[in-house]
CSV table of C-alpha atoms in Angstrom, one decimal:
chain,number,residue,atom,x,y,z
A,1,UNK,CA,133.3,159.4,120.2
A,2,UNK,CA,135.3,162.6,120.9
A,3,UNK,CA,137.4,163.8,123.4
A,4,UNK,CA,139.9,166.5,125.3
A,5,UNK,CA,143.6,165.5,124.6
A,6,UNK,CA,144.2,168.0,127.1
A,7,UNK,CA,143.9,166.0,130.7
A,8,UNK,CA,142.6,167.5,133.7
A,9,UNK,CA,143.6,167.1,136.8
A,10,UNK,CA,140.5,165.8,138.0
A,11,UNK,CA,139.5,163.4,135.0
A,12,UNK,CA,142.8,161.9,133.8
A,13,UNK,CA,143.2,161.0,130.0
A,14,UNK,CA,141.9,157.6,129.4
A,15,UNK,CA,145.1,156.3,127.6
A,16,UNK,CA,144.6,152.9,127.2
A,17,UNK,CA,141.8,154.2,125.4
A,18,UNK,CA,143.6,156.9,123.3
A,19,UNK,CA,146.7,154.7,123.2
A,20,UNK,CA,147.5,154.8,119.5
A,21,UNK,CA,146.4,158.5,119.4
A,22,UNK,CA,149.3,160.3,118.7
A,23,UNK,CA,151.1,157.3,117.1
A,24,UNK,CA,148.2,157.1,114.4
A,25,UNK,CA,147.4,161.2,114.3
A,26,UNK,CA,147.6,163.2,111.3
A,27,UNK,CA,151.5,164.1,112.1
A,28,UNK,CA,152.5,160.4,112.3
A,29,UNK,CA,151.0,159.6,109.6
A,30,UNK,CA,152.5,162.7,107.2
A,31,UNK,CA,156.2,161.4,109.3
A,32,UNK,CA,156.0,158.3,107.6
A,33,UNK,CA,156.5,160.0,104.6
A,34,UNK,CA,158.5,162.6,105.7
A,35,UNK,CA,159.9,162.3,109.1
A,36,UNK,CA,163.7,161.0,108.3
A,37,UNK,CA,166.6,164.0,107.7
A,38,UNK,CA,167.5,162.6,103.9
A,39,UNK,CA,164.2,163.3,103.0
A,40,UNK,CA,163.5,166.4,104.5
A,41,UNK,CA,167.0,167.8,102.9
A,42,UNK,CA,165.7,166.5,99.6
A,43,UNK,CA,162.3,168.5,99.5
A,44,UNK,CA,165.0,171.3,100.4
A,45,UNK,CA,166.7,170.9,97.7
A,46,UNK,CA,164.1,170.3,95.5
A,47,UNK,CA,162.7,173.8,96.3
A,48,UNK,CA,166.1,175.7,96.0
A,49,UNK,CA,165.9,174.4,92.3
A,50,UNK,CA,168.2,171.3,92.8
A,51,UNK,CA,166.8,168.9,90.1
A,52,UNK,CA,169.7,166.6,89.5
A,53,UNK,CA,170.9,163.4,91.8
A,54,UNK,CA,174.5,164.6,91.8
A,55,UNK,CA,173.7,168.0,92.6
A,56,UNK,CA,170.6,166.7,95.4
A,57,UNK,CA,173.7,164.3,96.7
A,58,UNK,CA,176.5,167.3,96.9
A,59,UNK,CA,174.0,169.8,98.9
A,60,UNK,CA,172.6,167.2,101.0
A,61,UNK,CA,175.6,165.0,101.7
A,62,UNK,CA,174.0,162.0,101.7
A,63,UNK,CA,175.6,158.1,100.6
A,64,UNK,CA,174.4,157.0,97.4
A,65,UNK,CA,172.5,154.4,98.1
A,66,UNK,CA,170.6,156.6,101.2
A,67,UNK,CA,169.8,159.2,98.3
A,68,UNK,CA,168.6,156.6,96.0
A,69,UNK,CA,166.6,155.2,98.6
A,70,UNK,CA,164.5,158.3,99.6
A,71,UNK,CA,164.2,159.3,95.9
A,72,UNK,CA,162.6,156.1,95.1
A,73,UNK,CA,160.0,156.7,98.1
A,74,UNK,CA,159.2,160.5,97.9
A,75,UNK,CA,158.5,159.1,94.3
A,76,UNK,CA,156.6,156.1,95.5
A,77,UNK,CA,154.2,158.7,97.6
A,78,UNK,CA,153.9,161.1,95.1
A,79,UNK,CA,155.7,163.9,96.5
A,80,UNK,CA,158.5,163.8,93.7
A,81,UNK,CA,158.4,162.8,89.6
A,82,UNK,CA,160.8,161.8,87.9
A,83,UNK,CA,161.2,163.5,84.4
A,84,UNK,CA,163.5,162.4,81.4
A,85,UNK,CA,165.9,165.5,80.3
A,86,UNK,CA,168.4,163.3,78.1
A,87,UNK,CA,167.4,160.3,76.3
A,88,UNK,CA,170.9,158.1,75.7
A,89,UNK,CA,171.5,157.0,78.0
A,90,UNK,CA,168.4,158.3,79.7
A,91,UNK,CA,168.7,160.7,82.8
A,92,UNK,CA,166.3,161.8,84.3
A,93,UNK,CA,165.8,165.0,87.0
A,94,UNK,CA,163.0,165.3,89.9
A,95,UNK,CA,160.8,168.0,90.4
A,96,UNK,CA,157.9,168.3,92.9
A,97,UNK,CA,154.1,167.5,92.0
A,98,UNK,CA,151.4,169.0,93.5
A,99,UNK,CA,151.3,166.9,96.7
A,100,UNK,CA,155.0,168.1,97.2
A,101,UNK,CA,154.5,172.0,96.1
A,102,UNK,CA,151.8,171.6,99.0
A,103,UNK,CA,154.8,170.9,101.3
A,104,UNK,CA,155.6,175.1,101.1
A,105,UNK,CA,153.9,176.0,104.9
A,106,UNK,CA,156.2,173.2,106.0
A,107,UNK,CA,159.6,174.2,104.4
A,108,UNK,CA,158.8,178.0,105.3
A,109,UNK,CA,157.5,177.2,108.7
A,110,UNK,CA,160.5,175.5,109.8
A,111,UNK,CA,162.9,178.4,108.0
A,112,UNK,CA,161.1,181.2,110.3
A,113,UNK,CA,162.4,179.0,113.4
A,114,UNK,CA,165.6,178.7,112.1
A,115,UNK,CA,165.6,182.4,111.8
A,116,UNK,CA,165.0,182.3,115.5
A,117,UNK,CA,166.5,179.5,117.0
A,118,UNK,CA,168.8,177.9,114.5
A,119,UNK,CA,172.9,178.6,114.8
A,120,UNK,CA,173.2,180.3,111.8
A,121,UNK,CA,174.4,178.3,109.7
A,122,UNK,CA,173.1,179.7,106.5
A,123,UNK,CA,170.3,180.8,106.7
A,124,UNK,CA,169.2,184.1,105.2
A,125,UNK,CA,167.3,186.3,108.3
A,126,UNK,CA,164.8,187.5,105.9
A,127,UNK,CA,163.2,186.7,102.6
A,128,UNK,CA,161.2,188.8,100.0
A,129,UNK,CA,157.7,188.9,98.8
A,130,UNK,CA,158.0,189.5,95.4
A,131,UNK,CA,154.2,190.9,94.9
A,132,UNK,CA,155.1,193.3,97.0
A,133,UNK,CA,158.8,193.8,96.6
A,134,UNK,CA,159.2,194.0,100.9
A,135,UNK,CA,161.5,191.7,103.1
A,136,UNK,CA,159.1,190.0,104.9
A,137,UNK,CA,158.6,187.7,107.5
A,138,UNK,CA,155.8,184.4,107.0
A,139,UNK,CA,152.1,185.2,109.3
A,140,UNK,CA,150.4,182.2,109.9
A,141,UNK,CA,146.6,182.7,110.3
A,142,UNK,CA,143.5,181.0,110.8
A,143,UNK,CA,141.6,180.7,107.2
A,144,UNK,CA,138.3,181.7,108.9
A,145,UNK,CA,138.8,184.3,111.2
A,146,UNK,CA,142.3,185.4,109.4
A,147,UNK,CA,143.8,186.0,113.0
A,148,UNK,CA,147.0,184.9,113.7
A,149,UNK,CA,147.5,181.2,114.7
A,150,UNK,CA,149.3,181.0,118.7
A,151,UNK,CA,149.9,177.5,120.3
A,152,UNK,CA,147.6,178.8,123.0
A,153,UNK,CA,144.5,179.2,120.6
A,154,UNK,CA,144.2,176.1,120.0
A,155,UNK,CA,142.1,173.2,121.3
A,156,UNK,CA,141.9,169.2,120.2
A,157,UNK,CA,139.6,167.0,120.0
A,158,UNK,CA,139.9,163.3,119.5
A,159,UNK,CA,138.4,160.8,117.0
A,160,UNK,CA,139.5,157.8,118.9
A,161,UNK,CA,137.4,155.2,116.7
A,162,UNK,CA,139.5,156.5,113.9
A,163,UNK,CA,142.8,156.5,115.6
A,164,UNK,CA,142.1,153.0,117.0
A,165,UNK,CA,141.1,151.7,113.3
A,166,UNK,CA,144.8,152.1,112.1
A,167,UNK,CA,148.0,151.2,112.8
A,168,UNK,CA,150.6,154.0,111.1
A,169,UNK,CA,153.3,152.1,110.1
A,170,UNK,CA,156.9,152.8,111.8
A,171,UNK,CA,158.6,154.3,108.6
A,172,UNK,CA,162.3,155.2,109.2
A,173,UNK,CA,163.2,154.9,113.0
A,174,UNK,CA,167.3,155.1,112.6
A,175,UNK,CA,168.6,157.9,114.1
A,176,UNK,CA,171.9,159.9,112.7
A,177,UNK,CA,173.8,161.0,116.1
A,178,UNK,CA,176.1,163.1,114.6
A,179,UNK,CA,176.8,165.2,111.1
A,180,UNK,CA,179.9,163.5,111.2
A,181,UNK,CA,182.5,165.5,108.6
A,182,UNK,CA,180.7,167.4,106.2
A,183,UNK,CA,181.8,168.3,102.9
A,184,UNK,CA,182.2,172.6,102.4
A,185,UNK,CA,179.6,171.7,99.6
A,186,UNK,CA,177.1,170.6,102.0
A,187,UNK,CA,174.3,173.1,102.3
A,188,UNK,CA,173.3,173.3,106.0
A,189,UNK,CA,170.5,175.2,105.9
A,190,UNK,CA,167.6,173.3,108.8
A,191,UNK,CA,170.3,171.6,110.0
A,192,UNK,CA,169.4,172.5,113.5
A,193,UNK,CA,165.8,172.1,112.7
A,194,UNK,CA,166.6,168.5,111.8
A,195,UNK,CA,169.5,167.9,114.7
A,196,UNK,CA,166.5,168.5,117.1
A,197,UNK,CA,163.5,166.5,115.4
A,198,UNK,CA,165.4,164.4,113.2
A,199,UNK,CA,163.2,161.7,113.2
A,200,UNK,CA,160.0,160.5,113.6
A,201,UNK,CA,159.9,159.5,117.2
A,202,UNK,CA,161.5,162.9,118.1
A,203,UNK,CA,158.9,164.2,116.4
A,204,UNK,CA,156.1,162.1,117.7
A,205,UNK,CA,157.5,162.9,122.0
A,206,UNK,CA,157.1,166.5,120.6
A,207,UNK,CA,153.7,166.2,119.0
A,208,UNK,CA,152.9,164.5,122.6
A,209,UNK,CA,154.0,168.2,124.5
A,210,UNK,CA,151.6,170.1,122.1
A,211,UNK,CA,148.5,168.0,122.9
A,212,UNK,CA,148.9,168.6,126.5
A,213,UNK,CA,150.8,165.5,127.6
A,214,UNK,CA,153.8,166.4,130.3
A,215,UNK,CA,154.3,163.0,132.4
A,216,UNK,CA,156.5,160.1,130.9
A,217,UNK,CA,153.5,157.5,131.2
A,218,UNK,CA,151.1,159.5,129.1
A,219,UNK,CA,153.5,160.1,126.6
A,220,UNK,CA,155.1,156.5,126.7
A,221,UNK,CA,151.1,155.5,126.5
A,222,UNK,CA,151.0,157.9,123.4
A,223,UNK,CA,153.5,157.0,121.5
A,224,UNK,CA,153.7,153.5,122.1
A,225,UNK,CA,157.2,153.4,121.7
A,226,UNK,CA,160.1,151.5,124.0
A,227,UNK,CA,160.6,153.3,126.9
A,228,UNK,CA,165.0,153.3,126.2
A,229,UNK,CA,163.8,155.4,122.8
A,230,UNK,CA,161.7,157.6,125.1
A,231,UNK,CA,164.3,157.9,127.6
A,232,UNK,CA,166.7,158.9,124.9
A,233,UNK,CA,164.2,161.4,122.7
A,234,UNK,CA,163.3,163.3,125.8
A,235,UNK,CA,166.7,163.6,127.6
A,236,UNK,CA,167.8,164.9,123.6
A,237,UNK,CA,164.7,167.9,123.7
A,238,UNK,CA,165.8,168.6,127.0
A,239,UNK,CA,169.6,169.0,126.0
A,240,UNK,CA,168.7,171.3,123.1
A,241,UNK,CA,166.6,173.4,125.0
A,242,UNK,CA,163.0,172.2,123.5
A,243,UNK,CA,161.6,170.6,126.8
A,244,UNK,CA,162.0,171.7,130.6
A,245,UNK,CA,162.0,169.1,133.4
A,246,UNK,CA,160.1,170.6,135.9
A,247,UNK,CA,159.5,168.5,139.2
A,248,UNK,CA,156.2,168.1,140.1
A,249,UNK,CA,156.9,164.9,143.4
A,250,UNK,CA,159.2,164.7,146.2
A,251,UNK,CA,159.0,161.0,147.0
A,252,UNK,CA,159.8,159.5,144.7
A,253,UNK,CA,161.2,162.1,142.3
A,254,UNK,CA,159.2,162.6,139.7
A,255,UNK,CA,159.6,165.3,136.2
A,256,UNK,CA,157.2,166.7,133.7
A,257,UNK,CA,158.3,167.7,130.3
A,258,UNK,CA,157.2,171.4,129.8
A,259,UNK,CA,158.2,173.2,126.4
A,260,UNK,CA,160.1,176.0,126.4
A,261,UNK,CA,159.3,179.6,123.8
A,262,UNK,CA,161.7,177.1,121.7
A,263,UNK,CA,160.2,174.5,121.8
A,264,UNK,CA,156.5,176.6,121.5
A,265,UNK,CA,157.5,178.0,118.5
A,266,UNK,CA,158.1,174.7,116.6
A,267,UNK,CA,153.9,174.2,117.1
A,268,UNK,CA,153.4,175.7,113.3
A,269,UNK,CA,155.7,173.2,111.1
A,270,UNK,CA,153.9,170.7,113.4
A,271,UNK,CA,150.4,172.3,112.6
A,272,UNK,CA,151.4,172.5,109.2
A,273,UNK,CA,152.7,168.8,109.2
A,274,UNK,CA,149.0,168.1,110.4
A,275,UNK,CA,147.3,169.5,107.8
A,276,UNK,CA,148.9,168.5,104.8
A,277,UNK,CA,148.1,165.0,106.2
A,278,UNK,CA,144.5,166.3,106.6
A,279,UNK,CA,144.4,167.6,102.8
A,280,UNK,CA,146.5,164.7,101.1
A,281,UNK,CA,146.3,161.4,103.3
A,282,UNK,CA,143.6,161.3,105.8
A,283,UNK,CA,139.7,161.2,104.6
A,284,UNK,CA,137.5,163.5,106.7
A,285,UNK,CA,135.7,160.8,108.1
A,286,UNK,CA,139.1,159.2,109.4
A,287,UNK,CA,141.0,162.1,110.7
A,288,UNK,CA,141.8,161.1,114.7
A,289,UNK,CA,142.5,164.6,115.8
A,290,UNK,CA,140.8,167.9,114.8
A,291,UNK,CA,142.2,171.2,115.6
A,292,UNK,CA,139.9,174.1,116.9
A,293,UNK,CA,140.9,177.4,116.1
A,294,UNK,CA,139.6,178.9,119.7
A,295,UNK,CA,138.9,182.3,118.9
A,296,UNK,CA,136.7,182.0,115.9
A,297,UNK,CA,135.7,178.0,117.7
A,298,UNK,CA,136.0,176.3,114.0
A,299,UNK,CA,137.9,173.6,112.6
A,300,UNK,CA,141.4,175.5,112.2
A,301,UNK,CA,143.1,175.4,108.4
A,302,UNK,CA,145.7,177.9,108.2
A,303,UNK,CA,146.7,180.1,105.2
A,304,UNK,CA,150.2,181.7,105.3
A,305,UNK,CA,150.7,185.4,104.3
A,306,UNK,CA,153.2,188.1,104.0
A,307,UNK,CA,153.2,190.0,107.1
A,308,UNK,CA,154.0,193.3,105.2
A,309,UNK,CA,150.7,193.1,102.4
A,310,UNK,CA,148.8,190.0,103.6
A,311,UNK,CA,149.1,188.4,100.3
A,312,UNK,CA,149.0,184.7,100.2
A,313,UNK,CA,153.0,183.2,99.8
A,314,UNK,CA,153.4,180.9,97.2
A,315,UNK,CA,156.9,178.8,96.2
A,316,UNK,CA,157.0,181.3,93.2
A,317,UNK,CA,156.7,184.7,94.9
A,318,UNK,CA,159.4,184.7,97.3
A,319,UNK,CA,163.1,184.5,97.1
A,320,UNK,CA,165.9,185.1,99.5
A,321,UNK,CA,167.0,188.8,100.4
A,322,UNK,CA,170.8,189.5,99.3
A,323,UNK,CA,172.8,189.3,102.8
């Protein structure tokens, strides 16, 4: 059985129904894996052409033992391998497989908002296409129709057999409060990014917004998590500027959560987050939430492209432009 995420005003969402939607969607799911900051600033890494566990541990600034930790499970998941470069004593270096080179619309996705949004720490305002030698900027757009992909194109629709058939586990729920002191060594780049959805029930309150839930009880019914962690996630996308409280009942006093263009413009790592899930975690058969491109009104799978010749970005053809 399908149905709207969206809820009208005249046919509220059945939540109890739809209660581990969003908790067990294709973005909770690819959060497990990746929804923690260690592991987000590894894949970074990775990318940039660290390889090494000192280097990885100097750009990220992470402990030791937190590095170790998220090595061992981006290798566990298949995202990283580990690869022998010296045999006594051995040592080895990680490089991405094909499940982690897939990761690209994410990492570039989240660089384009922290061309916008971020507080520059860093990060290079443009980036070039090497096919066609231009400084370009990353076009996300619909596979089928090849029109550009806009939060408000998009519809959902709900497999809530599947979603109730599963129970996503937690994953990392610690959250870092603070950078603390950083050493100059430690590459900031998405630090912003990751200050705002740092982890996965931050990320989880936000995938709530983009499926059309505004009011603390459908989201709490969402997310099914404790109402002091929803308290705190939503008071955080409100102090960075992500979510607006916008009062919607006198007696009592009563808020809705609507995003901001900030928060709106984090839909395509989010989108992006949803299908990688779809291509490596989810069967067809299983996936709770499909996304409907509206325009073309198919099943939306994006492709990104250079916005100066429309050719396809991969890893390989771009670099960063000299600032």
């Amino acid at each position: 059985m399908t149905f709207s995420l969206v809820p009208q005003e005249e046919t509220p969402i059945n939540l109890k129904r739809g209660s581990r939607l969003i908790r067990n969607s294709q973005v909770a799911q690819a959060l497990t894996i990746l929804g923690d900051r260690w592991a987000f600033l590894i894949i970074r890494d990775v990318y940039q052409g660290a390889r090494k566990f000192e280097e990885l541990r100097r750009l990220s600034g992470a402990a030791r033992g937190t590095l170790t930790s998220r090595l061992q499970s981006l290798v566990n998941n298949g995202i990283l391998f580990r690869s022998p470069y010296r045999a006594s004593p051995v040592r080895f270096e990680y490089r991405l497989t094909d499940k982690g080179l897939d990761l690209y619309p994410i990492v570039i996705a989240v660089w384009a908002w922290e061309v916008r949004w971020g507080e520059g720490e860093q990060i290079p305002s443009e980036i070039v296409h090497r096919v066609c030698g231009a400084s370009m900027q990353p076009v996300f757009r619909c596979k089928q129709c090849k029109g550009a992909v806009h939060i408000d194109d998009c519809d959902y629709i709900a497999n809530v057999g599947a979603a109730e058939t599963r129970d996503v586990p937690a994953g990392i729920q610690r959250r870092s409060r603070n950078r603390g002191k950083l050493d100059y060594c430690v590459d900031q780049r998405f630090f912003h990014y990751l200050d705002v959805v740092g982890d996965r029930w931050t990320a989880l309150v936000l995938a709530a917004a983009f499926f059309g839930l505004q009011r603390y009880d459908q989201i709490l019914a969402s997310v099914g998590m404790a109402t002091n962690i929803l308290s705190d996630r939503l008071k955080l996308l409100v102090s960075a500027g992500v979510l607006k409280r916008v009062q919607y009942k006198d007696r009592p006093t009563r808020f809705e959560y609507h995003l901001s263009d900030k928060g709106r413009d984090l839909y395509l790592p989010t989108i992006a987050l949803h299908e990688w899930a779809n291509r490596w975690l989810i069967e067809k058969s299983e996936r709770p939430i499909t996304v409907i491109h509206r325009p073309c009104g198919k099943e939306l799978v994006t492709e990104v492209v250079c916005d100066q010749c429309g050719g396809l970005l991969k890893p390989t053809d771009v670099s960063y432009a000299a600032d």
